[in-house]
mmCIF file of C-alpha atoms in Angstrom:
data_model
loop_
_atom_site.group_PDB
_atom_site.id
_atom_site.type_symbol
_atom_site.label_atom_id
_atom_site.label_comp_id
_atom_site.label_asym_id
_atom_site.label_seq_id
_atom_site.Cartn_x
_atom_site.Cartn_y
_atom_site.Cartn_z
ATOM 1 C CA MET A 1 -8.658 -61.029 58.349
ATOM 2 C CA ALA A 2 -7.306 -64.409 59.386
ATOM 3 C CA LYS A 3 -4.876 -66.176 57.071
ATOM 4 C CA ILE A 4 -4.576 -69.889 56.280
ATOM 5 C CA LEU A 5 -1.539 -71.389 54.558
ATOM 6 C CA ILE A 6 -2.289 -74.593 52.647
ATOM 7 C CA ALA A 7 0.306 -76.936 51.155
ATOM 8 C CA ASP A 8 -0.329 -79.899 48.872
ATOM 9 C CA ASP A 9 1.565 -80.992 45.755
ATOM 10 C CA GLU A 10 -1.515 -82.524 44.094
ATOM 11 C CA THR A 11 -3.318 -79.901 42.006
ATOM 12 C CA TYR A 12 -6.749 -81.471 42.603
ATOM 13 C CA SER A 13 -6.255 -81.617 46.382
ATOM 14 C CA LEU A 14 -4.950 -78.046 46.488
ATOM 15 C CA ARG A 15 -8.002 -76.804 44.548
ATOM 16 C CA LEU A 16 -10.361 -78.750 46.811
ATOM 17 C CA LEU A 17 -8.658 -77.253 49.872
ATOM 18 C CA GLN A 18 -8.952 -73.766 48.388
ATOM 19 C CA MET A 19 -12.650 -74.205 47.535
ATOM 20 C CA THR A 20 -13.381 -75.650 50.980
ATOM 21 C CA LEU A 21 -11.408 -73.115 53.005
ATOM 22 C CA LYS A 22 -12.648 -70.137 50.974
ATOM 23 C CA LYS A 23 -15.872 -70.635 52.954
ATOM 24 C CA THR A 24 -14.064 -69.470 56.112
ATOM 25 C CA GLY A 25 -13.665 -65.981 54.639
ATOM 26 C CA CYS A 26 -9.938 -66.167 55.400
ATOM 27 C CA GLU A 27 -7.117 -65.114 53.133
ATOM 28 C CA LEU A 28 -5.529 -68.238 51.617
ATOM 29 C CA VAL A 29 -1.863 -68.751 50.768
ATOM 30 C CA ALA A 30 -1.251 -71.858 48.606
ATOM 31 C CA CYS A 31 2.040 -73.789 48.404
ATOM 32 C CA LYS A 32 3.064 -76.894 46.433
ATOM 33 C CA ASN A 33 5.704 -78.386 48.751
ATOM 34 C CA GLY A 34 6.972 -78.327 52.315
ATOM 35 C CA LYS A 35 9.929 -76.018 51.606
ATOM 36 C CA GLU A 36 7.655 -73.457 49.978
ATOM 37 C CA ALA A 37 5.237 -73.769 52.908
ATOM 38 C CA LEU A 38 8.060 -73.275 55.399
ATOM 39 C CA ASP A 39 9.347 -70.186 53.568
ATOM 40 C CA GLN A 40 5.862 -68.681 53.142
ATOM 41 C CA ALA A 41 4.930 -69.349 56.779
ATOM 42 C CA GLN A 42 7.873 -67.226 57.919
ATOM 43 C CA VAL A 43 6.853 -64.358 55.608
ATOM 44 C CA GLU A 44 3.058 -64.545 55.902
ATOM 45 C CA LEU A 45 2.770 -65.673 59.562
ATOM 46 C CA PRO A 46 -0.607 -67.373 58.970
ATOM 47 C CA ASP A 47 -3.131 -68.089 61.722
ATOM 48 C CA LEU A 48 -3.313 -71.749 60.655
ATOM 49 C CA ILE A 49 -1.444 -74.163 58.384
ATOM 50 C CA VAL A 50 -3.031 -77.133 56.589
ATOM 51 C CA ILE A 51 -0.251 -79.297 55.129
ATOM 52 C CA ASP A 52 -0.060 -82.610 53.304
ATOM 53 C CA VAL A 53 2.424 -85.207 54.557
ATOM 54 C CA MET A 54 3.717 -86.583 51.240
ATOM 55 C CA MET A 55 5.199 -83.812 49.073
ATOM 56 C CA PRO A 56 8.345 -83.313 46.995
ATOM 57 C CA VAL A 57 11.324 -81.153 48.024
ATOM 58 C CA MET A 58 10.335 -81.324 51.719
ATOM 59 C CA ASP A 59 7.598 -83.526 53.179
ATOM 60 C CA GLY A 60 4.981 -82.205 55.574
ATOM 61 C CA LEU A 61 6.451 -83.809 58.713
ATOM 62 C CA THR A 62 9.876 -82.281 58.055
ATOM 63 C CA ALA A 63 8.242 -78.909 57.406
ATOM 64 C CA LEU A 64 6.226 -79.293 60.624
ATOM 65 C CA ALA A 65 9.380 -80.035 62.628
ATOM 66 C CA GLU A 66 11.079 -76.939 61.161
ATOM 67 C CA LEU A 67 8.013 -74.770 61.847
ATOM 68 C CA LYS A 68 7.951 -75.887 65.488
ATOM 69 C CA LYS A 69 11.693 -75.104 65.914
ATOM 70 C CA ASN A 70 11.308 -71.551 64.610
ATOM 71 C CA GLU A 71 10.443 -68.875 67.172
ATOM 72 C CA LYS A 72 8.252 -66.989 64.634
ATOM 73 C CA THR A 73 6.178 -70.014 63.575
ATOM 74 C CA LYS A 74 6.244 -72.448 66.512
ATOM 75 C CA ASP A 75 2.832 -71.434 67.877
ATOM 76 C CA ILE A 76 0.932 -71.592 64.561
ATOM 77 C CA PRO A 77 -1.564 -74.482 64.705
ATOM 78 C CA VAL A 78 -1.018 -77.132 62.020
ATOM 79 C CA ILE A 79 -3.493 -79.628 60.571
ATOM 80 C CA MET A 80 -1.808 -82.538 58.764
ATOM 81 C CA LEU A 81 -3.359 -84.260 55.736
ATOM 82 C CA THR A 82 -2.411 -87.759 54.598
ATOM 83 C CA ALA A 83 -3.698 -90.381 52.183
ATOM 84 C CA LYS A 84 -5.416 -93.394 53.746
ATOM 85 C CA GLY A 85 -2.720 -95.943 52.828
ATOM 86 C CA GLN A 86 0.166 -94.067 54.431
ATOM 87 C CA SER A 87 1.681 -95.430 57.605
ATOM 88 C CA LEU A 88 1.604 -92.126 59.490
ATOM 89 C CA THR A 89 -0.718 -92.364 62.452
ATOM 90 C CA ARG A 90 -2.636 -89.670 64.237
ATOM 91 C CA THR A 91 -0.319 -90.099 67.245
ATOM 92 C CA GLU A 92 2.817 -89.592 65.135
ATOM 93 C CA ALA A 93 1.397 -86.405 63.602
ATOM 94 C CA GLU A 94 0.314 -85.033 66.969
ATOM 95 C CA ASP A 95 3.624 -86.034 68.610
ATOM 96 C CA SER A 96 5.344 -83.989 65.898
ATOM 97 C CA GLY A 97 3.360 -80.917 66.950
ATOM 98 C CA ALA A 98 0.287 -81.117 64.705
ATOM 99 C CA GLU A 99 -2.966 -79.898 66.221
ATOM 100 C CA HIS A 100 -5.060 -82.333 64.211
ATOM 101 C CA PHE A 101 -4.751 -85.089 61.617
ATOM 102 C CA VAL A 102 -7.105 -85.524 58.632
ATOM 103 C CA THR A 103 -7.114 -88.547 56.309
ATOM 104 C CA LYS A 104 -7.619 -87.989 52.565
ATOM 105 C CA PRO A 105 -10.037 -88.155 50.951
ATOM 106 C CA PHE A 106 -11.381 -85.755 53.560
ATOM 107 C CA SER A 107 -14.880 -84.534 54.247
ATOM 108 C CA PRO A 108 -14.956 -80.796 53.423
ATOM 109 C CA THR A 109 -17.497 -80.284 56.225
ATOM 110 C CA GLU A 110 -15.301 -82.060 58.786
ATOM 111 C CA LEU A 111 -12.225 -80.115 57.674
ATOM 112 C CA LEU A 112 -14.115 -76.812 57.983
ATOM 113 C CA VAL A 113 -15.177 -77.692 61.534
ATOM 114 C CA GLU A 114 -11.579 -78.491 62.530
ATOM 115 C CA VAL A 115 -10.204 -75.378 60.820
ATOM 116 C CA LYS A 116 -12.765 -73.072 62.449
ATOM 117 C CA LYS A 117 -11.912 -74.525 65.910
ATOM 118 C CA ARG A 118 -8.320 -73.408 65.427
ATOM 119 C CA LEU A 119 -8.826 -69.941 63.947
ATOM 120 C CA PRO A 120 -8.749 -66.859 66.151
ATOM 121 C CA ALA A 121 -12.203 -65.705 67.296
ATOM 122 C CA GLY A 122 -13.697 -62.722 65.530
#
Protein backbone atom coordinates (compact mmCIF):
# COMPACT_ATOMS: atom_id res chain seq x y z
CA MET A 1 0.00 0.00 0.00
CA ALA A 2 1.31 3.42 -0.94
CA LYS A 3 1.96 5.94 1.83
CA ILE A 4 1.39 9.70 1.83
CA LEU A 5 2.88 12.01 4.46
CA ILE A 6 0.90 15.21 5.00
CA ALA A 7 2.05 18.21 7.03
CA ASP A 8 -0.01 21.25 7.99
CA ASP A 9 -0.17 23.10 11.31
CA GLU A 10 -3.81 24.17 10.85
CA THR A 11 -6.14 21.52 12.28
CA TYR A 12 -8.90 22.26 9.74
CA SER A 13 -6.51 22.01 6.77
CA LEU A 14 -4.96 18.81 8.11
CA ARG A 15 -8.42 17.22 8.50
CA LEU A 16 -9.44 18.33 5.01
CA LEU A 17 -6.23 16.83 3.60
CA GLN A 18 -6.87 13.58 5.46
CA MET A 19 -10.49 13.36 4.25
CA THR A 20 -9.46 14.16 0.68
CA LEU A 21 -6.45 11.85 0.50
CA LYS A 22 -8.24 8.96 2.25
CA LYS A 23 -9.97 8.53 -1.12
CA THR A 24 -6.66 7.36 -2.63
CA GLY A 25 -6.72 4.25 -0.44
CA CYS A 26 -3.19 5.10 0.73
CA GLU A 27 -1.89 4.96 4.26
CA LEU A 28 -1.68 8.51 5.64
CA VAL A 29 0.91 9.87 8.06
CA ALA A 30 -0.05 13.29 9.51
CA CYS A 31 2.41 15.87 10.88
CA LYS A 32 1.90 19.35 12.37
CA ASN A 33 5.18 21.04 11.41
CA GLY A 34 8.13 20.78 9.05
CA LYS A 35 10.50 19.25 11.61
CA GLU A 36 8.01 16.51 12.41
CA ALA A 37 7.47 15.93 8.68
CA LEU A 38 11.22 15.71 8.09
CA ASP A 39 11.68 13.22 10.94
CA GLN A 40 8.68 11.09 9.90
CA ALA A 41 9.73 11.08 6.24
CA GLN A 42 13.05 9.48 7.20
CA VAL A 43 11.29 6.79 9.26
CA GLU A 44 8.22 6.15 7.09
CA LEU A 45 9.77 6.71 3.63
CA PRO A 46 6.43 7.74 2.08
CA ASP A 47 5.66 7.55 -1.64
CA LEU A 48 4.55 11.20 -1.63
CA ILE A 49 4.67 14.22 0.68
CA VAL A 50 2.06 17.01 0.76
CA ILE A 51 3.40 19.87 2.89
CA ASP A 52 2.24 23.36 3.80
CA VAL A 53 4.71 26.23 3.41
CA MET A 54 3.91 28.26 6.54
CA MET A 55 4.33 26.16 9.70
CA PRO A 56 5.95 26.59 13.12
CA VAL A 57 9.24 24.98 14.20
CA MET A 58 10.33 24.46 10.56
CA ASP A 59 8.54 25.84 7.50
CA GLY A 60 7.73 23.71 4.48
CA LEU A 61 10.45 25.17 2.21
CA THR A 62 13.16 24.48 4.80
CA ALA A 63 11.81 20.95 5.27
CA LEU A 64 11.76 20.49 1.48
CA ALA A 65 15.39 21.60 1.19
CA GLU A 66 16.39 19.14 3.94
CA LEU A 67 14.40 16.32 2.32
CA LYS A 68 16.14 16.92 -1.02
CA LYS A 69 19.61 16.87 0.65
CA ASN A 70 18.99 13.52 2.33
CA GLU A 71 19.89 10.41 0.33
CA LYS A 72 16.92 8.46 1.79
CA THR A 73 14.28 11.10 0.99
CA LYS A 74 15.61 13.09 -1.98
CA ASP A 75 13.56 11.23 -4.59
CA ILE A 76 10.20 11.42 -2.78
CA PRO A 77 7.85 13.69 -4.76
CA VAL A 78 6.61 16.72 -2.81
CA ILE A 79 3.49 18.82 -3.36
CA MET A 80 3.64 22.22 -1.64
CA LEU A 81 0.55 23.96 -0.24
CA THR A 82 0.37 27.70 0.43
CA ALA A 83 -2.27 30.29 1.25
CA LYS A 84 -3.23 32.65 -1.57
CA GLY A 85 -1.71 35.80 -0.02
CA GLN A 86 1.77 34.37 0.47
CA SER A 87 4.57 35.59 -1.74
CA LEU A 88 5.85 32.13 -2.65
CA THR A 89 5.42 31.50 -6.34
CA ARG A 90 5.04 28.26 -8.21
CA THR A 91 8.52 28.76 -9.68
CA GLU A 92 10.12 29.19 -6.25
CA ALA A 93 8.46 26.01 -4.96
CA GLU A 94 9.47 24.02 -8.03
CA ASP A 95 13.01 25.46 -7.99
CA SER A 96 13.27 24.18 -4.42
CA GLY A 97 12.48 20.66 -5.62
CA ALA A 98 8.69 20.51 -5.29
CA GLU A 99 6.87 18.46 -7.91
CA HIS A 100 3.78 20.65 -7.79
CA PHE A 101 2.38 23.72 -6.05
CA VAL A 102 -1.22 24.04 -4.80
CA THR A 103 -2.78 27.27 -3.51
CA LYS A 104 -5.11 27.11 -0.49
CA PRO A 105 -8.02 26.98 -0.36
CA PHE A 106 -7.52 24.04 -2.70
CA SER A 107 -9.98 22.04 -4.75
CA PRO A 108 -10.07 18.51 -3.28
CA THR A 109 -10.69 17.13 -6.78
CA GLU A 110 -7.68 18.97 -8.23
CA LEU A 111 -5.46 17.86 -5.35
CA LEU A 112 -6.53 14.23 -5.83
CA VAL A 113 -5.66 14.40 -9.53
CA GLU A 114 -2.18 15.79 -8.76
CA VAL A 115 -1.58 13.28 -5.97
CA LYS A 116 -2.63 10.30 -8.10
CA LYS A 117 -0.26 11.44 -10.91
CA ARG A 118 2.64 11.16 -8.48
CA LEU A 119 1.82 7.88 -6.73
CA PRO A 120 3.38 4.63 -7.88
CA ALA A 121 1.19 2.65 -10.30
CA GLY A 122 -0.67 -0.33 -8.90
